[in-house]
Coordinates of C-alpha atoms and ligand atoms in Angstrom, one line a residue:
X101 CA 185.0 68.1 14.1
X102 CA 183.0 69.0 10.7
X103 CA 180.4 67.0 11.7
X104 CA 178.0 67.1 14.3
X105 CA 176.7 64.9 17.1
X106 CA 173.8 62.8 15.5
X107 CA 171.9 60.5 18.2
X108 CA 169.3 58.2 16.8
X109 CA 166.7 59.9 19.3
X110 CA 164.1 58.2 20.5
X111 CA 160.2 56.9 18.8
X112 CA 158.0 59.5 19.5
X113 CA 156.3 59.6 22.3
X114 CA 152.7 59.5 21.7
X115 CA 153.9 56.5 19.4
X116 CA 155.8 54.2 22.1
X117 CA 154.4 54.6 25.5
X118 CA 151.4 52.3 23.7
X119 CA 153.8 49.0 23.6
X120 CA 157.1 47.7 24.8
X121 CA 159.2 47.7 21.4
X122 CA 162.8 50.0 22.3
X123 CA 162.5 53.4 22.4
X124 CA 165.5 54.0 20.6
X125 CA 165.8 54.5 16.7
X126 CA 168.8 53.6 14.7
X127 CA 170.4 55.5 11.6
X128 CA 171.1 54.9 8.2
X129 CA 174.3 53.2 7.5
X130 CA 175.9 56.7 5.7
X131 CA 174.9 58.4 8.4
X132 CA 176.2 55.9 11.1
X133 CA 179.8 55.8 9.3
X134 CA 179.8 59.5 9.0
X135 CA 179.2 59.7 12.8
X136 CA 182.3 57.3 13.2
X137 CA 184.1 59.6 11.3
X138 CA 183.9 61.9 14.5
X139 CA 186.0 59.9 15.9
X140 CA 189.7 61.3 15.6
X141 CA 191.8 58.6 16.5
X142 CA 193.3 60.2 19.4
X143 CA 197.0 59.8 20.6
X144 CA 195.4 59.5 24.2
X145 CA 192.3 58.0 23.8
X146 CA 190.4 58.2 27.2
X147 CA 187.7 56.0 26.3
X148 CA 189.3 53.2 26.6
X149 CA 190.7 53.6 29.9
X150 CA 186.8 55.1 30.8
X151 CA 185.6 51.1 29.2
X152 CA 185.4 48.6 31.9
X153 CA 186.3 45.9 29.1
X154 CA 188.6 48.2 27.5
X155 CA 186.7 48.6 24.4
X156 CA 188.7 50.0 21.2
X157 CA 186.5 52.4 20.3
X158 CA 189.0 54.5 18.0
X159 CA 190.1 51.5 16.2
X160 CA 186.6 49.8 15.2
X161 CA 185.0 53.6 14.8
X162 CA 187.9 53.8 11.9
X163 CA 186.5 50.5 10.8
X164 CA 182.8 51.4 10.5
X165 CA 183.8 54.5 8.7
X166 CA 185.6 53.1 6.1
X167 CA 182.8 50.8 5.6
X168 CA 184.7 47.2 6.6
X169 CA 181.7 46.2 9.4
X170 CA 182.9 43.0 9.3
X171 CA 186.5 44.0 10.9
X172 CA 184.4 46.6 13.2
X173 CA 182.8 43.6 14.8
X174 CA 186.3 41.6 14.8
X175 CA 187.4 44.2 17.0
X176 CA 184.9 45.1 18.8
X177 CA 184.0 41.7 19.9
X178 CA 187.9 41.1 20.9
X179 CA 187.5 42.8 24.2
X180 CA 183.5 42.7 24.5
X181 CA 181.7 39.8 24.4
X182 CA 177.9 41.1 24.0
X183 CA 178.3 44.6 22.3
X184 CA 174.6 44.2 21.6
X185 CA 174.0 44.5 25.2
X186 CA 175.8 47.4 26.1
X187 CA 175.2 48.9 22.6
X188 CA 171.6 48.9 24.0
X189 CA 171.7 50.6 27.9
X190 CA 175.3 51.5 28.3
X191 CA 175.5 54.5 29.8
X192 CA 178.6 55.0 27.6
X193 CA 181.4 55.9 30.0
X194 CA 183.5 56.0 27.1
X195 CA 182.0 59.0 26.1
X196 CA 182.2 60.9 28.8
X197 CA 185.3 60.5 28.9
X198 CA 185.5 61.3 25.2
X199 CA 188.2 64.3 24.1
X200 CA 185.6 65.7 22.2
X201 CA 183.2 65.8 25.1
X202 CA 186.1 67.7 27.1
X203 CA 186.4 69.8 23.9
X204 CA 182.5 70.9 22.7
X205 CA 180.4 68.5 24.8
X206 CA 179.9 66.1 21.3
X207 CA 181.5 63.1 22.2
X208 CA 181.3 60.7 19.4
X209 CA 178.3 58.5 19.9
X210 CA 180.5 55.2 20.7
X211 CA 177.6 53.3 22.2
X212 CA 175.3 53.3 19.4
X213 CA 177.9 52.7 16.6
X214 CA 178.4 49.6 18.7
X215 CA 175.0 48.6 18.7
X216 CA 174.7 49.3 14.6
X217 CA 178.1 47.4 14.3
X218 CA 176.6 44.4 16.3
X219 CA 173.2 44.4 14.7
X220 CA 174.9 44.8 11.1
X221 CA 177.5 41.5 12.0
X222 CA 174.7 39.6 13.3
X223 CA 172.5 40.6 9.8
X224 CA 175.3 39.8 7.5
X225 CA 176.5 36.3 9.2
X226 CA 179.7 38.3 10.7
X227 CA 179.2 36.6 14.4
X228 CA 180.7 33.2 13.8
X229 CA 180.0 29.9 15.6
X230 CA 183.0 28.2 17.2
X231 CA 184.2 25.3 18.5
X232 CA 186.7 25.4 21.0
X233 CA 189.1 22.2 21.4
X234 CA 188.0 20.6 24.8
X235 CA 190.4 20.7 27.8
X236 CA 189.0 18.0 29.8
X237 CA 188.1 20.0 32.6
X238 CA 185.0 21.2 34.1
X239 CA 183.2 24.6 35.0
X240 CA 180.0 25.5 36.7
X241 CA 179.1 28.9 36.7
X242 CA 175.8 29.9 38.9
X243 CA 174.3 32.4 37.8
X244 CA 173.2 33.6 33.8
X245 CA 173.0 37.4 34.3
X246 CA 176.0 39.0 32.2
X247 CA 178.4 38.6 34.1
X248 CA 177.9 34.8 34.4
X249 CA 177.2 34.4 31.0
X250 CA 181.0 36.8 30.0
X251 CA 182.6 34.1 32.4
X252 CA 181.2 31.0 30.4
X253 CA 182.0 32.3 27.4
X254 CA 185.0 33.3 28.1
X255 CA 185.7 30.0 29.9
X256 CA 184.1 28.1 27.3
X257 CA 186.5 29.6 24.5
X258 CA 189.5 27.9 26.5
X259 CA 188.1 25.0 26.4
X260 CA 186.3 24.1 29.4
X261 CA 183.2 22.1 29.4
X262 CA 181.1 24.8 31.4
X263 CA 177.4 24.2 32.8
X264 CA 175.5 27.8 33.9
X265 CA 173.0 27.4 36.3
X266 CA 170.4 29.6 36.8
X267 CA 167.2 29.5 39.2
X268 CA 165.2 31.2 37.0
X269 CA 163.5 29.6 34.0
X270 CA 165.8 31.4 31.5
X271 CA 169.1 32.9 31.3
X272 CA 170.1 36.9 31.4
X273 CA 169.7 37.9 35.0
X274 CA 168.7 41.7 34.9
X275 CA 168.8 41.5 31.4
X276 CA 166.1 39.7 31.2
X277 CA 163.8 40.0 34.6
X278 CA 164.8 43.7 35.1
X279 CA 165.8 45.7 32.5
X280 CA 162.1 46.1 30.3
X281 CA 161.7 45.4 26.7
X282 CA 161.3 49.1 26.0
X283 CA 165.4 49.3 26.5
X284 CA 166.2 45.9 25.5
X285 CA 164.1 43.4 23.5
X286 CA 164.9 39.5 25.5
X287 CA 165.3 38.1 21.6
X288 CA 168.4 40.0 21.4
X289 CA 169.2 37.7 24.6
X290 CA 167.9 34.6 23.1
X291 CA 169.8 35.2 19.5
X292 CA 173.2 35.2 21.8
X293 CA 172.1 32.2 24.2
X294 CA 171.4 30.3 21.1
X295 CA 175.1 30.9 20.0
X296 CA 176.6 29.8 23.4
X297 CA 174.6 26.8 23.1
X298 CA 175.9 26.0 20.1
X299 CA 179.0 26.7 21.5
X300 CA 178.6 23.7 23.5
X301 CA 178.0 25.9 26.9
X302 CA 175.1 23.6 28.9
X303 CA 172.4 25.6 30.4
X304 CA 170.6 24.2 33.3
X305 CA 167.6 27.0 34.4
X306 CA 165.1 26.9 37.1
X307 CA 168.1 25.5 39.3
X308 CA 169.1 27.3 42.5
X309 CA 172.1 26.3 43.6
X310 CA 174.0 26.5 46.7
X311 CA 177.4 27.0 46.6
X312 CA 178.6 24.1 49.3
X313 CA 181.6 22.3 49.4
X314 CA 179.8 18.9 48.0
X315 CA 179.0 21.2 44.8
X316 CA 182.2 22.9 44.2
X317 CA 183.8 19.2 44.9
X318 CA 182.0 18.3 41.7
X319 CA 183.6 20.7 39.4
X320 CA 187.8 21.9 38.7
X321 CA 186.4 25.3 39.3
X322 CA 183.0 27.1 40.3
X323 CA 181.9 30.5 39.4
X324 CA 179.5 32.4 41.2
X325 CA 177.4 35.2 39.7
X326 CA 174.4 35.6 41.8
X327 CA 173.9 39.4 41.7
X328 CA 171.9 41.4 44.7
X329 CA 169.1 39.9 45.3
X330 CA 168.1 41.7 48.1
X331 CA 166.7 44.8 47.5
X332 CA 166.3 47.8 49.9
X333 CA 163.0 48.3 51.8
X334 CA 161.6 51.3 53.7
X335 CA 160.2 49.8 56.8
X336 CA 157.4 52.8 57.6
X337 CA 154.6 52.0 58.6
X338 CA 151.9 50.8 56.4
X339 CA 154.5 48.6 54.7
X340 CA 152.3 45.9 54.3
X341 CA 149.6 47.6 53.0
X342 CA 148.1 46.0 49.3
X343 CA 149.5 48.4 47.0
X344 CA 153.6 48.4 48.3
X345 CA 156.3 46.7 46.0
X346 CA 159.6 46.0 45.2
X347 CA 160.4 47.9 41.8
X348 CA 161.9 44.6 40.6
X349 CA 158.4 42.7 41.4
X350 CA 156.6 44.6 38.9
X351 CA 159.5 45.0 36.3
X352 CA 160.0 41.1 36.3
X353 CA 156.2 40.4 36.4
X354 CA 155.8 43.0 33.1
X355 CA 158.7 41.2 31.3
X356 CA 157.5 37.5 32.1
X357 CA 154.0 38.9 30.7
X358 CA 155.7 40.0 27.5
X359 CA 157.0 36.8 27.2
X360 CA 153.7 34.6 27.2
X361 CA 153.7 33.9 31.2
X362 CA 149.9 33.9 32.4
X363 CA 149.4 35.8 36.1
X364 CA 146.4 35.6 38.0
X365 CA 144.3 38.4 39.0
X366 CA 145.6 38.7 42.7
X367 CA 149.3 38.1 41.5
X368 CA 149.4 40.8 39.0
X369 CA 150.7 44.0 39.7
X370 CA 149.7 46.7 37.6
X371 CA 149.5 50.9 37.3
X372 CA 146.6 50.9 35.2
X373 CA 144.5 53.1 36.4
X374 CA 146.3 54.1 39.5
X375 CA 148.4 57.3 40.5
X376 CA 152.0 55.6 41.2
X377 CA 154.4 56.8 43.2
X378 CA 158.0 55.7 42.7
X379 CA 160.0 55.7 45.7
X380 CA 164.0 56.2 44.7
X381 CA 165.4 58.3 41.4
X382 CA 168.1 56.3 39.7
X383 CA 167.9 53.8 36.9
X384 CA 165.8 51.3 38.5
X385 CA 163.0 54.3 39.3
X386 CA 162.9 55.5 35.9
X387 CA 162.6 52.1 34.3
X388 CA 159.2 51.6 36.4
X389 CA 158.2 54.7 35.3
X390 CA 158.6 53.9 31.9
X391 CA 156.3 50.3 32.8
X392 CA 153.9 52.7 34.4
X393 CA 153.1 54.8 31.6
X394 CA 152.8 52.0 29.6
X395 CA 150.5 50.2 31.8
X396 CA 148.1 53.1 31.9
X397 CA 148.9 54.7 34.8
X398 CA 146.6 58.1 35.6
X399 CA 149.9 59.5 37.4
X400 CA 153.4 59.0 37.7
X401 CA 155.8 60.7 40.7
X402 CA 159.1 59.6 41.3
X403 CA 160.9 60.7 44.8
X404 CA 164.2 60.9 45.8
X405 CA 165.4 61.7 49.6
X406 CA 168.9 63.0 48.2
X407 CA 168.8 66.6 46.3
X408 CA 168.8 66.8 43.0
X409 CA 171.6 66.7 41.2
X410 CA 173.7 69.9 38.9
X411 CA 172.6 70.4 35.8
X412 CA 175.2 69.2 32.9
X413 CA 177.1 68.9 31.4
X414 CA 179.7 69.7 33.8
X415 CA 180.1 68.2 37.0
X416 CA 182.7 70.5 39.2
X417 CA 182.5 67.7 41.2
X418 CA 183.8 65.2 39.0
X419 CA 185.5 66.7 36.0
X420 CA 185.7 65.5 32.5
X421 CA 186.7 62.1 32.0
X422 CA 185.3 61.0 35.0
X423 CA 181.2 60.0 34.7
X424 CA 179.6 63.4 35.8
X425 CA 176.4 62.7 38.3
X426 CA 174.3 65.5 36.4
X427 CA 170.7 65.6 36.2
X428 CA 169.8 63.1 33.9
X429 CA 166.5 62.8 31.7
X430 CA 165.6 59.1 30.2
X431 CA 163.4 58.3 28.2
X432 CA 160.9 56.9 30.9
X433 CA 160.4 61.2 32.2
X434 CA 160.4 62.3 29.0
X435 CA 156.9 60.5 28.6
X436 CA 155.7 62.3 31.2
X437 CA 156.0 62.3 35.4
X438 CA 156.6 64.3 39.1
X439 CA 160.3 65.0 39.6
X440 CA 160.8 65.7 43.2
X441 CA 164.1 65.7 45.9
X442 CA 164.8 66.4 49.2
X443 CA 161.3 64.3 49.8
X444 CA 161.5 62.1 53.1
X445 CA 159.1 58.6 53.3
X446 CA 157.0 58.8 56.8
X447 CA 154.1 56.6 56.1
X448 CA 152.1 54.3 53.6
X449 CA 148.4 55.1 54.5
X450 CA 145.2 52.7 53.4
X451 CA 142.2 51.7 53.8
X452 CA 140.6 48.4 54.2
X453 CA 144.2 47.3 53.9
X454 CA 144.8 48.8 50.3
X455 CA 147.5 51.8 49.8
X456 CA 145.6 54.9 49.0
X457 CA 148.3 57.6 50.1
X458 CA 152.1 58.4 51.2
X459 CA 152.7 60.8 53.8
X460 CA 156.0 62.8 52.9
X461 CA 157.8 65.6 54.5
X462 CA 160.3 67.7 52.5
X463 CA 164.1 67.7 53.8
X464 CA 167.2 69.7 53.5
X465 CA 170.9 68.6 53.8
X466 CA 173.0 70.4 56.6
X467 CA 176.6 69.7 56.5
X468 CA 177.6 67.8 59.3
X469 CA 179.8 69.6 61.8
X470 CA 181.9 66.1 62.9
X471 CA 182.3 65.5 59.2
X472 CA 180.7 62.3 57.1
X473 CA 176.9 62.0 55.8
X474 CA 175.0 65.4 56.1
X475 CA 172.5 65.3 58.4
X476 CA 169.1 65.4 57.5
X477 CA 166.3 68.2 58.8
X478 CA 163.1 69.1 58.1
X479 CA 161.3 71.4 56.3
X480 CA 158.0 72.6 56.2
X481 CA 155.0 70.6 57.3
X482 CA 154.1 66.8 55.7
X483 CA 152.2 66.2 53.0
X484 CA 150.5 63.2 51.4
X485 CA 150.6 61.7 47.9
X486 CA 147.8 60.5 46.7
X487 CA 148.8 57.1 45.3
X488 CA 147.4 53.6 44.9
X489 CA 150.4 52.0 44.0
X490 CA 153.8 52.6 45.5
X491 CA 157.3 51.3 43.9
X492 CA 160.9 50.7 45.9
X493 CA 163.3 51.6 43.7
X494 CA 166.3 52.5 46.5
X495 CA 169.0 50.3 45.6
X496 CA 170.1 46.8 46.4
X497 CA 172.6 45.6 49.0
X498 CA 176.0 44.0 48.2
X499 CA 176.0 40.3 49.4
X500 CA 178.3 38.5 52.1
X501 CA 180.0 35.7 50.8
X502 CA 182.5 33.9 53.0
X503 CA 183.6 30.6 53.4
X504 CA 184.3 28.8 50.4
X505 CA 186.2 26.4 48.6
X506 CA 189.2 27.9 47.2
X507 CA 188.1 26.5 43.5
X508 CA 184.8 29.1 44.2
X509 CA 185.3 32.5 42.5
X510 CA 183.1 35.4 42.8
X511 CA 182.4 37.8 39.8
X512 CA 180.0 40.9 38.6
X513 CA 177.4 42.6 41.3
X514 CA 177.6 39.5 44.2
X515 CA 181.4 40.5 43.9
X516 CA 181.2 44.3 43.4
X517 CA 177.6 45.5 44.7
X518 CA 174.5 47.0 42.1
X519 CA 176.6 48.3 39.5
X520 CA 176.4 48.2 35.4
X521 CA 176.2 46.0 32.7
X522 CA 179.8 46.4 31.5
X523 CA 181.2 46.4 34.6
X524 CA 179.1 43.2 35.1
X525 CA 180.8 41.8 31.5
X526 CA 184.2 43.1 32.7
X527 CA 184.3 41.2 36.2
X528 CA 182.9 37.8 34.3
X529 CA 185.9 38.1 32.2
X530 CA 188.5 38.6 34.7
X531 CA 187.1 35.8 36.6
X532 CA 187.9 33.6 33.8
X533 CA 191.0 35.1 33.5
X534 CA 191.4 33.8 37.8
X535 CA 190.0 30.4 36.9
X536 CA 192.4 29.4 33.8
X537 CA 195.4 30.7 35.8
X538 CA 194.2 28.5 38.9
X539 CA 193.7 25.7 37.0
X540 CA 197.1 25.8 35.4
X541 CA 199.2 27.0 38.0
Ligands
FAD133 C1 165.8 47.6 36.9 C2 167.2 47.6 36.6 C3 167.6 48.3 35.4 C4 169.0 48.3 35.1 N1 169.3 49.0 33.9 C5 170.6 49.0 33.6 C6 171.0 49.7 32.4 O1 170.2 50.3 31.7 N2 172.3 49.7 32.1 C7 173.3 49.0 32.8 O2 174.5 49.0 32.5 N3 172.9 48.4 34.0 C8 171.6 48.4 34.4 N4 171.3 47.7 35.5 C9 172.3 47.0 36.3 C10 172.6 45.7 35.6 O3 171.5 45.0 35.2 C11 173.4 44.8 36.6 O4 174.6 45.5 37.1 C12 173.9 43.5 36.0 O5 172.8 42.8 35.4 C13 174.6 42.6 37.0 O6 174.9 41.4 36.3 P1 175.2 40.1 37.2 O7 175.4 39.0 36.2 O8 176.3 40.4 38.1 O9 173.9 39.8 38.0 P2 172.4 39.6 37.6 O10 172.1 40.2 36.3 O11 171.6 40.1 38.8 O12 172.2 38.0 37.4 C14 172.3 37.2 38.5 C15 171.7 35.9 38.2 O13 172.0 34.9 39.2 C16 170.8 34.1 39.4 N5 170.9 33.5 40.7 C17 170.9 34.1 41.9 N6 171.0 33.3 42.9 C18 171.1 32.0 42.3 C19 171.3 30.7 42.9 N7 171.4 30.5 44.2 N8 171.3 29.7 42.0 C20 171.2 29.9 40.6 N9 171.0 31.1 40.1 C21 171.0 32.2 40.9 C22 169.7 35.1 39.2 O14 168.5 34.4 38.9 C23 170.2 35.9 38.0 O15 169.8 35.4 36.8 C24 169.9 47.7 35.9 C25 169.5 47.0 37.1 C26 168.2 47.0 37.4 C27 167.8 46.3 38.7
SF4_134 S1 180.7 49.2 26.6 FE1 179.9 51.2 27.3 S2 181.7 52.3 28.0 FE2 182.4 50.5 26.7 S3 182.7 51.3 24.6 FE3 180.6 50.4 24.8 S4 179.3 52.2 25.3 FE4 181.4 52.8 25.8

């Protein structure tokens, strides 16, 4: 409790909004081990009940600050198969939940001492190669986003001969085609693919699969990590005007560019140039306005139909250690854009078939008499924002599944709905942990 919270930060801004290298900064080792000293071991230690994978903060913080990284990694990596992924855009639910947050709202900084762990095992030749004896059984898991990727490995390490399919041309889901290089750089994706590989987990990409009973015949067990791949429109009219996307089409298009893929004129989608307005102001909205900015967008607005949220760190609504749902600045605003709630969609508006303008119309939220959702009414007359590209960032829906085989288990977002990384990591596990008892019971 001597010492104080030390974050990384961020690359400054003028510097960063020119490329897509991460954001974020890392510390010198002293200083990283001195911010692991922060961590005081508790006798109830609420982050890892707060860590979807049960992480052991406390115990590999006490590693890193008495300097043995190598046993930090060994015990981070017992319950968390990718720390370099959620050392990177975890929100770090862990330390919300952290007693010291509860005490002076300095939790210790759990998520980046993971990342510097990882990074330092991967440096030094800590992250070992292995070879699991083979059970002589097979696996198939659809899907390479995280949490299909936590089930091979973990299914791999048992020793079953496990094939991930994927219908894109590379493995990471979200990772990879969402999430932009400004948060998390895809070679940190390809340095931990490699290792699978070598791991003897087959990768089979640019294969969409469905999940019939003549495919699950061919394997002891079939996992299915598929994600939400349908996003939420807003079916106003002008939806079809030259201008309107998905939040996903531009983010994938951005990281496929980054990684050498060639786009023609009409298919690219860019801000350059263009006010942009983002349509919904979670995650998924800020991350676009990160890719705006550094696509040379004049503008950037983002709008959200719900109010905005209290201001931290407290949220009466959720008290310490749940998450709080405060007002939250990323990176992405900090570079510069429109914050506005309460703001209803009425119209895209064009000409000659491109997007030129959003009518909006500002809300308020009246509590509902009968109980359940708050009704919506307006307020004041509508307005238009000038904009010549629009982006949907409003969520995804949580697939149906029904009807399979009962050697067909379901894990991370096509199991749970849009969620997070770790909880994505988490569910791949446990679905592992479903297919080796099923398979032996
Ligand atoms: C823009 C964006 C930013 C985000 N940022 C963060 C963040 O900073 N931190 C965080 O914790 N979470 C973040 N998330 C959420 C996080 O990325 C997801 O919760 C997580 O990736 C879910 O993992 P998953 O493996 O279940 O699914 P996905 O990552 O969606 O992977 C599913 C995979 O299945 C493949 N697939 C689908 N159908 C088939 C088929 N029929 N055959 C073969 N393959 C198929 C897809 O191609 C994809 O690769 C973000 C999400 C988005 C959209
Ligand atoms: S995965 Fe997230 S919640 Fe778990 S220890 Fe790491 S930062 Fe904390």
């Amino acid at each position: 409790m001597e010492v104080a919270r030390q974050e990384a930060g961020y690359r400054p801004i003028h510097d960063r909004v020119h490329d897509f290298g991460e954001v974020e900064q890392t510390l010198n080792s002293k200083d990283r081990r001195l911010q692991a000293s922060r961590c005081m071991d508790c006798g109830v230690p609420f982050c890892h009940w707060a860590c979807p994978l049960g992480n052991k903060a406390p115990e590999w913080n006490d590693a890193l600050f008495k300097g043995d990284w190598e046993l930090a990694y060994r015990l981070l990596s017992s319950t968390n198969p990718f720390p370099e992924f959620t050392g990177r855009v975890c929100p770090a639910l862990c330390e919300k939940a952290c007693v010291l947050n509860r005490f002076n709202h300095e939790p210790a900084t759990n998520r980046e001492n993971e990342a510097a762990i990882t990074e330092t095992a991967f440096r030094e030749g800590f992250v070992p190669v292995r070879h699991p004896e083979r059970n002589g059984r097979k696996v198939a898991v659809i899907g390479a986003g995280p949490s299909g990727l936590a089930a091979a490995e973990s299914l791999n390490m048992k020793g079953y001969t496990v094939t991930v399919f994927d219908k894109n041309e590379a493995p990471g889901g979200l990772l990879r085609y969402g999430i932009p290089n400004f948060k998390l750089n895809k070679a940190i994706i390809d340095r931990r693919v490699d290792i699978l590989k070598q791991e003897g987990i087959e990768f089979n990409c640019g294969a969409a699969i469905e999940c019939d009973a003549a495919f699950a015949a061919k394997y002891d067990a079939v996992v299915i990590a598929t994600g939400t791949p349908v996003a939420r429109d807003l079916k106003v009219p002008g939806r079809e005007l030259k201008g309107v996307h998905f939040a996903l089409e531009i983010l994938s298009q951005q990281n496929r560019v980054l990684a050498g893929v060639e786009f023609s004129k009409e298919e690219r989608i860019t801000a350059k140039g263009k006010d942009v307005l983002v349509i919904g102001g979670g995650d998924t909205g800020s991350d676009c306005i990160g890719t705006a900015h550094r696509q040379g967008a004049l503008s950037v607005t983002q709008i959200e139909i719900m109010p905005r949220p209290v201001d931290g760190p407290d949220d009466p609504a959720n008290p310490w250690p749940n998450f709080p749902r405060t007002f939250k600045t990323t990176s992405s605003h900090e570079e510069g854009c429109t914050r506005r709630w309460n703001i209803n969609t009425l119209e895209f508006l064009g000409e000659d078939g491109k997007l030129t303008g959003v009518r909006v119309q500002e809300i308020d939220w009246k509590p509902n008499p009968e109980g359940g959702r708050p009704i919506m009414v307006e307020k004041g007359k509508p307005e238009i924002i000038k904009a010549e590209l629009v982006l949907l960032a409003m969520g995804f829906f949580k697939p149906e599944h029904s009807g399979y085989p009962e050697n067909v288990f379901i894990c991370g977002d096509a199991a749970n709905g849009p969620s997070l990384v770790v909880r994505a990591l988490a569910s791949g596990r446990d679905a592992a942990v479903k297919v080796d008892k099923y398979l032996n019971s």
